[in-house]
Amino acid sequence: MSRLLLKRLGASLVTIWAVFTISFFIIRAAPGGPFDADRDPPPDVKRAIEERYDLDAPLWSQYLDQLQDWMMLDPGPSLRQPDHDVASILAAGLPISLTIGGLALLLGTTVGIFLGLIAALRVGGWLDHLIVVIASVGISLPLYLIAGMLVLAVSFGLGWLPPAGWESVPSLIMPVLCLALAPAAQAARLVRSGLIEMSSEEFARTARAKGISPFRVLFRHCLRPALIPLVATLGPMAAALLTGSLVIEQIFAIPGVGMHFIQGALNRDYPLVLGAVLLYTVLLQLMTLLADLMLLSLDPRLRGDAS
Amino acid sequence: MPGRGHKPMIAAESGQTMNFRTIVIWISFGITASILALLWRAPLPGRADLVIGNGTDPGSLHPHRATGNPEGRIIRAIHEGLVLLDPETLDPMPGCAQSWQISADARRYQFQIQHGLRWSDGTPLDADDFVRSWLDLIDPIQGAPYGDLLESVTGARQWRNGTGMREQVKIQALDSTWLEIEFDHPVPWFLYLCAQTPLQPVHPDSDGRAGPGIATNGPWMLTRWSLRDRIRIETNPEYRGPSRPTLKSIDFLAAESANTQLNIFAAGLSDWTVRVPAAAIPILRSDPIWSPRWRADPYLGISFYRLNLERPPLDDPAVRRALSLSIDRQQLCRDVLGGDPEPAYGFVPWPSPAIERQQQKLIDRGIPSALTSGLPGYRAMVAIGSEYNGLRGVIPAHQVASEDWPRLGYDPRGARELLSEAGWRVPGSTEGREIPTLEILHPSGSTSSLVAQWLQLAWKRELGLDSTIQTLEWRSFLDVQRAVDYDISRSNWIADYPDPATFLTLFTSDSPNSRTGWSDSQYDQSVALALAEADPELRMQLWQRAEKILLERGPVLPLWSMTSGNLVSEDVTGFFANPLDQHDLRAIGRKSR
Amino acid sequence: MRRFRTTRSPIPTLCICWLLLTLLVALITPILPVASPNTAAPELAWSAPGDGHLLGTDALGRDLFSRILWGSRISLACAAAGAFTALIFGVSWGLLAGGGTARRDNWMMRVVDLLDSVPVVFLVILLASVARGSAWQHAGGGLALFFVVLGIVYWTPMARVVRGETRALARREWAVAATALGTPSSRILWRQILPNLIPTILVTVTLIIPRVLLFEAFLSFLGLGVQAPEVSWGTLARDAFEVLNPVHTAWWMVAFPSIALAVTLLALNILGDALRSDLDPKLRR
C-alpha cells in the first residue's frame, strides 16, 4: 500500500512538473504583456519595468528561475496586484474555493445517490422518468444562465438571500446550490444505472427470492458496488467543479481561486496564473488519488491489479 | 470505468468497510473543519457608512503604480495631494498646500505646504516628501506608468532618457514648507494634475507597495484589504488637513461582472455602483423608479476608431473622410449606446446640449467658476486657459463650429461623392477601383462588439464597403494595435487633465501612443507651438488649428464623447456631476434616515 | 451488433425527433424564408415578441428567431467538431492505451491527465491570435481554429472511457485465448475489441456533445468564444445573461435561446442514458 502510494506520488510530481512546463510556455506564447495599456510608457521606461520583473531575460532562464521559485513556494508578487504575493493571494482564495467546492460535491453526490436510488427502485415508472429529466436539466444549460435566473428568482422575486457577496452563511447557499447541480446529475445517473445493473445480478435476484424487500436489497447489497463508477469519476468531477467555480465565483463575487485564474489569464499575470494552474493540478492529483484509495477499499480485487 | 464487467463482492470484509468509512469520515471532517475555519475568520465590523460597488478588483494602490479608476477612487481618499478639486466645480482648492504662486507664463509653480501635517503613522510630512515622491514618479528605473505626466519638468526628460541626473530635475524644497517646480513649457493644467492619483505623496517606507501597514496622509486610511472582495477605509486620526469628511468608514466592493454590481446595488447592499450592464442603461434612463438614481454625466473621454495609414485604401484622405461622413452618429448614440453619450464631431470632447444644461444649472445657482462654463466641451477649455491668468471668458461654441470646421456630420451622399471623385467605385456606378475589404479590429466586450457590427452594416449600406470584424481579448488586441497591424481599430482616450493637450499630443510623430503610422509635420508644429505658448487665447487657437489638421488629414474617426454612468442611492449627498468623474469622498455624506 | 431497440418509453423517440428536427433546420436555414441574423434595425431594439418578429429582437433590433436558427448551425458545427476528434483521437488513444502493456498504458494516460490540467483558456487566446492574419482567417478559419480547440479539449474523456473498457475486455477469456493463439494484438484490438466498444462509444459521444456546447457557451461568457458577427447558441446565451438583471428583463432574450439550448442538450443527455440502458443487456429490465 505505501509502496503504491509512493509510486503514485512520484508520478504525480512528474505530472505537476510537466503541467508547469507546458503551461509556462503556452502562457508566455500568448500575445500581449502584463504591462500593456492604452498608453505606453516610453521604451526606456518600459525596459525598466521589464527588468524589474526579469521579463527581459531569455525565456529559458526565466523558466528555470520560476521553477526554482515555485519549488521554494515563493513565486514573488503578482504582476497586476504587486501589493500582494502570489502565494498569499492563493492562500487567501483556496479555503473559500475548497469550502464551496467541497460543500457542492458533498451535497451533489448525496442528493444524486438518493435520487439514483429512488429512480432505480421505480425503473420505468414516471418517478424514474421525472428524476432522469430533472437530473439532466441541471447539466443542460450554461451555469451562468442558471445562476442568473436563480438570483433573479430567489433574491429579487422572493427576497430571501443576498444576490452576491461573501459575508455570511446565507451568501453561501446559492453558489453551492448552483455548483452542486452537475455532480448531483452525474451521481444520480451513475448510481441509477449502477443499481439497475447490480440488481439483475444473481446475488440480488437470490436475495429478492429470499423475500428481502427490493429497497433493502438495493440499499444494503447493491449500493456499494454501484458506487464504484461514481467514485471512479470523483477526480474529473472535482475538476469540472473547478471550471464551474470560475463562473460561479464571478457571478456571486466570491473571492476564490477561480477568479484569479481567469483574471490572471486575461491580464497576463504570469506568476498568478501559473500558481492557479499548479494549485489546480495538485488538487486534481489529490482528488484522483483519493478516489483511487476509495476504489481500493470499495473493490478489493483492484488491489492485486494496481500493484 | 474500472469495476464494470466484474462480479461484485456481495459482502466485503469488515476491515474494508472500516477503511471506506474512515476515508469518508476524514473527508467530512476536512470539509467541516474548513467551513468552521471560514466562519470563524475575523468578523466584519458591521456595515460601513458608505458602500461603493467599485468595479473590478483594484490592482496596485500605490500612487505611482496605480492606473485605473477603481484604484484612483481609493487612493485619492487615503492620500491628500497639494491641491484638492472642488467636488462640484472642479476648481482647485487648498489640500496639503495652503497657498500657491504661479508665474505669469505658467512655467514656475511654488506651493506653501501647511504646517503640522502628519502621516497616518504620526511622522511629520513636509515639502521634502513631495519632492521625493515626484522624483520617484519620474525615475526611469521605477517605471511608473504615469511618469510621463511630469516629463515636462525641466530636466526630467534628460534624466529619463539617460542624459541627465536626478539632481538636475527642477523640483526642489526651498525650505520645509515651500516647494518649487519648473517646467520646460507653460503647463497651465498643473494644479489639476496635483490633485490626481500619481502626484499624491508617498511614504518613505512604502517601497513600491501599498496596504494596511503602509502609512498614508489622507483623511482615511486603509484598514482591511480582502482581495476580490472588499477594501475598507476608516478615518485617519492623524489627519490635519483642511477637509472635514463626515463618513467614518467606507467599503469598496470588487465585482468583475457588471450584472453582479447591479444586483448588489438593487438588493441595497451597496449605495453607489460605478458599473452597470450596457443592456440596463435604456431602462435606468427612462424608468421612473431608476432614473433619479442614474447619473449619466459628460465625461472627458472620446471614443473613436484608429485608422491605419500605412495600408491602402486608408492612406487616401478621401476614403477616411468618407468613412466618417457615412456614420450617423446621432443614431449610434441614441439606438445603440442607450442615449447617454453625445455624438463627437471633433477629437477633443465636444460640447453638447447636456453640458450646456449642466452649465446653466450652476450659473443659475450663482456658482462662479470658469470650469462651470462647460469644461467637458472644447470651448470650455478655452475658458480654463483663460482662468489661469485671471481672465474669464468663453469663446462660444458656434464660433468654432463654423464653416471652416471640418465637416463630420452624417452625409452619405457627400461621402459617396468624395469617394467617386477620388476614383473609387461606389454603389450605383461601375467606374473606379473597388475598395478592398477592411478589417475592423475591436476588443471583446458587448458594447464594443455592437458598435463594430453596427458600423459594418452602415458602411455596407452607405458605401457598399465590405468589412470583416475581428474580435480579440484585451491584451492581444493591444498587442496588435501597438504593432499597427490592423486596418481600423477601436479606441478610447480619457483625459489625464482638463486641457486639449491631453488629447492632441496623442498623435504627434514622436508620441509612443499614436499607433496609426500617421506623421504630419504641420500638425507636429501646431502642437509644439501650442505647448510653448503662454498666452491662453493664442494657445487655444493653436490647439484648434492642430485639431482641425487632425480631423482633416489625420488617422481618427471620432464617434462619441463619453459619459460616466453612476448608480447612486438617493440618500447619498454631495455627489456632483463633473467631467472627470471624480467624486471626492470628502464631500459625500448620507441623509439621516 | 445488437439491433437498436426502442424502449417502451416514448421519451427517447421524442428526443431523436427533436434532434433530427434541429439538424434539419440547421441544414436548411439558408434557404428558409427568415430574416438575415445580422439585419440590424436599431430603432426596433428590444422589441417584445409580436408582429414581424416572432420571438422579439435584441440590442441591435435583430430578429431573435432567425438568430436562433442561424446560431444552431455554428453550435452544431462545434458539436460535430467535438464528436469528430473524440471519435478519432479519443477512441484510438484509449484503445492503444488500454490494449497495450501496463507501461504504455501508464504513460499514455499520463498524457491525458496532463492535457486535462493545462489551462485551456490560454490555448484559446493563443490560437485566436495565431489565427488572425494567417491564411486561416481568410478562409473563415478563425472559426475553424475555434473548432480545433473544442476538439482538443474534448477527446480526453472519450480516451478515458475507451481505455477502461478496453482493459476490461482484453482480460476476457476470448481475448486471452486469441492472444494465446498468436493473433497479433493490433488485430485483436481493432477487429475484436473495437466492435464490442461501439455501444460505449456511441453513449459517450452523446454525452460529450452537450459538454462541448456548454464549453462553447462558457467561452462566450469569457468573451473568448465564437465572435460577432457570427452567432451561436453560446453567444446567444451570453446575450441572455446580459439582460438577466433586476432592471432590464427582456424575458424573450433569456427564454427562447435557453429553451433551444436546454431542450437540445436534454434530448442528447436523455438519449445517451436511454442508449446506454438499451445497448447494455445488463441494464435492460
CSV table of C-alpha atoms in Angstrom, one decimal, chain B residues 140-273:
chain,number,residue,atom,x,y,z
B,140,PRO,CA,13.0,55.8,-15.2
B,141,ILE,CA,14.2,52.9,-13.0
B,142,GLN,CA,10.9,52.9,-11.2
B,143,GLY,CA,9.0,52.6,-14.4
B,144,ALA,CA,5.9,54.3,-13.1
B,145,PRO,CA,3.2,54.1,-15.8
B,146,TYR,CA,2.2,57.7,-15.4
B,147,GLY,CA,5.8,59.0,-15.1
B,148,ASP,CA,5.4,61.0,-18.3
B,149,LEU,CA,2.9,63.3,-16.6
B,150,LEU,CA,5.9,65.1,-15.2
B,151,GLU,CA,8.1,64.7,-18.2
B,152,SER,CA,7.8,68.5,-19.0
B,153,VAL,CA,9.5,69.3,-15.7
B,154,THR,CA,12.9,70.9,-16.5
B,155,GLY,CA,15.5,68.2,-16.5
B,156,ALA,CA,13.0,65.3,-16.3
B,157,ARG,CA,13.2,64.3,-20.0
B,158,GLN,CA,17.0,64.3,-19.8
B,159,TRP,CA,17.0,62.1,-16.7
B,160,ARG,CA,14.6,59.7,-18.3
B,161,ASN,CA,16.5,59.2,-21.5
B,162,GLY,CA,19.8,58.8,-19.7
B,163,THR,CA,21.4,62.2,-20.4
B,164,GLY,CA,20.7,63.8,-17.1
B,165,MET,CA,20.6,63.1,-13.4
B,166,ARG,CA,18.0,63.1,-10.6
B,167,GLU,CA,19.7,66.2,-9.0
B,168,GLN,CA,19.2,68.2,-12.2
B,169,VAL,CA,15.4,67.9,-12.2
B,170,LYS,CA,13.8,71.2,-11.2
B,171,ILE,CA,11.7,70.0,-8.3
B,172,GLN,CA,13.0,71.5,-5.1
B,173,ALA,CA,12.1,72.1,-1.5
B,174,LEU,CA,13.1,75.7,-0.8
B,175,ASP,CA,12.6,75.0,2.9
B,176,SER,CA,10.4,72.7,4.9
B,177,THR,CA,7.3,74.5,3.7
B,178,TRP,CA,8.0,75.9,0.3
B,179,LEU,CA,8.1,73.7,-2.8
B,180,GLU,CA,9.1,74.8,-6.2
B,181,ILE,CA,8.7,73.1,-9.6
B,182,GLU,CA,9.7,74.4,-13.0
B,183,PHE,CA,8.7,73.3,-16.5
B,184,ASP,CA,10.1,73.5,-20.0
B,185,HIS,CA,7.0,75.0,-21.3
B,186,PRO,CA,3.8,76.5,-19.9
B,187,VAL,CA,1.8,73.9,-18.0
B,188,PRO,CA,-1.4,75.7,-17.1
B,189,TRP,CA,-3.1,72.5,-16.1
B,190,PHE,CA,-0.6,71.6,-13.4
B,191,LEU,CA,-2.9,72.4,-10.5
B,192,TYR,CA,-5.3,69.8,-11.7
B,193,LEU,CA,-2.5,67.4,-12.0
B,194,CYS,CA,-1.6,67.9,-8.4
B,195,ALA,CA,-5.0,66.5,-7.4
B,196,GLN,CA,-4.6,63.4,-9.5
B,197,THR,CA,-3.5,59.9,-8.3
B,198,PRO,CA,0.1,59.8,-9.5
B,199,LEU,CA,1.1,63.1,-7.8
B,200,GLN,CA,-0.1,62.1,-4.3
B,201,PRO,CA,2.7,61.9,-1.7
B,202,VAL,CA,4.2,58.5,-0.9
B,203,HIS,CA,5.5,57.5,2.5
B,204,PRO,CA,9.3,57.0,2.5
B,205,ASP,CA,8.9,53.4,3.8
B,206,SER,CA,6.4,52.3,1.2
B,207,ASP,CA,9.0,50.7,-1.1
B,208,GLY,CA,6.6,50.5,-4.0
B,209,ARG,CA,3.9,48.7,-2.1
B,210,ALA,CA,0.6,49.8,-0.5
B,211,GLY,CA,-1.6,48.1,2.1
B,212,PRO,CA,-3.0,48.4,5.6
B,213,GLY,CA,0.5,48.6,7.0
B,214,ILE,CA,1.7,51.4,4.8
B,215,ALA,CA,1.2,55.0,6.1
B,216,THR,CA,-0.7,57.5,4.0
B,217,ASN,CA,-1.8,61.1,4.6
B,218,GLY,CA,-5.4,61.3,3.6
B,219,PRO,CA,-8.5,61.7,5.8
B,220,TRP,CA,-9.0,58.0,5.7
B,221,MET,CA,-6.6,55.0,5.9
B,222,LEU,CA,-6.7,51.5,4.6
B,223,THR,CA,-7.7,49.1,7.3
B,224,ARG,CA,-8.8,46.0,5.5
B,225,TRP,CA,-8.0,44.6,2.1
B,226,SER,CA,-9.6,41.3,1.1
B,227,LEU,CA,-8.7,40.5,-2.4
B,228,ARG,CA,-11.5,40.3,-4.9
B,229,ASP,CA,-13.9,41.0,-2.0
B,230,ARG,CA,-13.7,44.4,-0.3
B,231,ILE,CA,-11.4,47.1,0.8
B,232,ARG,CA,-12.3,49.1,3.9
B,233,ILE,CA,-11.0,52.6,4.7
B,234,GLU,CA,-11.5,54.3,8.1
B,235,THR,CA,-10.9,57.7,9.5
B,236,ASN,CA,-7.2,58.6,9.9
B,237,PRO,CA,-6.8,60.0,13.4
B,238,GLU,CA,-3.6,61.8,12.4
B,239,TYR,CA,-5.2,63.7,9.6
B,240,ARG,CA,-4.7,67.5,10.0
B,241,GLY,CA,-5.8,68.7,6.5
B,242,PRO,CA,-8.5,71.2,5.6
B,243,SER,CA,-11.4,68.8,4.8
B,244,ARG,CA,-13.8,67.5,7.4
B,245,PRO,CA,-15.3,64.4,6.0
B,246,THR,CA,-18.5,63.0,7.6
B,247,LEU,CA,-18.1,59.4,6.7
B,248,LYS,CA,-16.3,57.3,9.3
B,249,SER,CA,-15.8,54.2,7.2
B,250,ILE,CA,-16.2,53.3,3.5
B,251,ASP,CA,-16.2,49.9,1.8
B,252,PHE,CA,-15.2,49.4,-1.8
B,253,LEU,CA,-16.7,46.2,-3.1
B,254,ALA,CA,-15.0,44.4,-6.0
B,255,ALA,CA,-17.0,42.5,-8.6
B,256,GLU,CA,-15.9,41.7,-12.0
B,257,SER,CA,-19.3,41.3,-13.6
B,258,ALA,CA,-21.5,44.4,-14.2
B,259,ASN,CA,-24.6,42.3,-13.6
B,260,THR,CA,-23.3,41.4,-10.2
B,261,GLN,CA,-22.6,45.0,-9.4
B,262,LEU,CA,-26.1,46.0,-10.4
B,263,ASN,CA,-27.6,43.1,-8.4
B,264,ILE,CA,-25.7,44.1,-5.3
B,265,PHE,CA,-27.0,47.7,-5.7
B,266,ALA,CA,-30.5,46.6,-6.4
B,267,ALA,CA,-30.5,44.5,-3.2
B,268,GLY,CA,-29.5,47.5,-1.2
B,269,LEU,CA,-26.1,46.0,-0.3
B,270,SER,CA,-24.2,49.0,-1.9
B,271,ASP,CA,-25.0,52.7,-2.0
B,272,TRP,CA,-23.3,53.6,-5.2
B,273,THR,CA,-22.2,51.5,-8.1
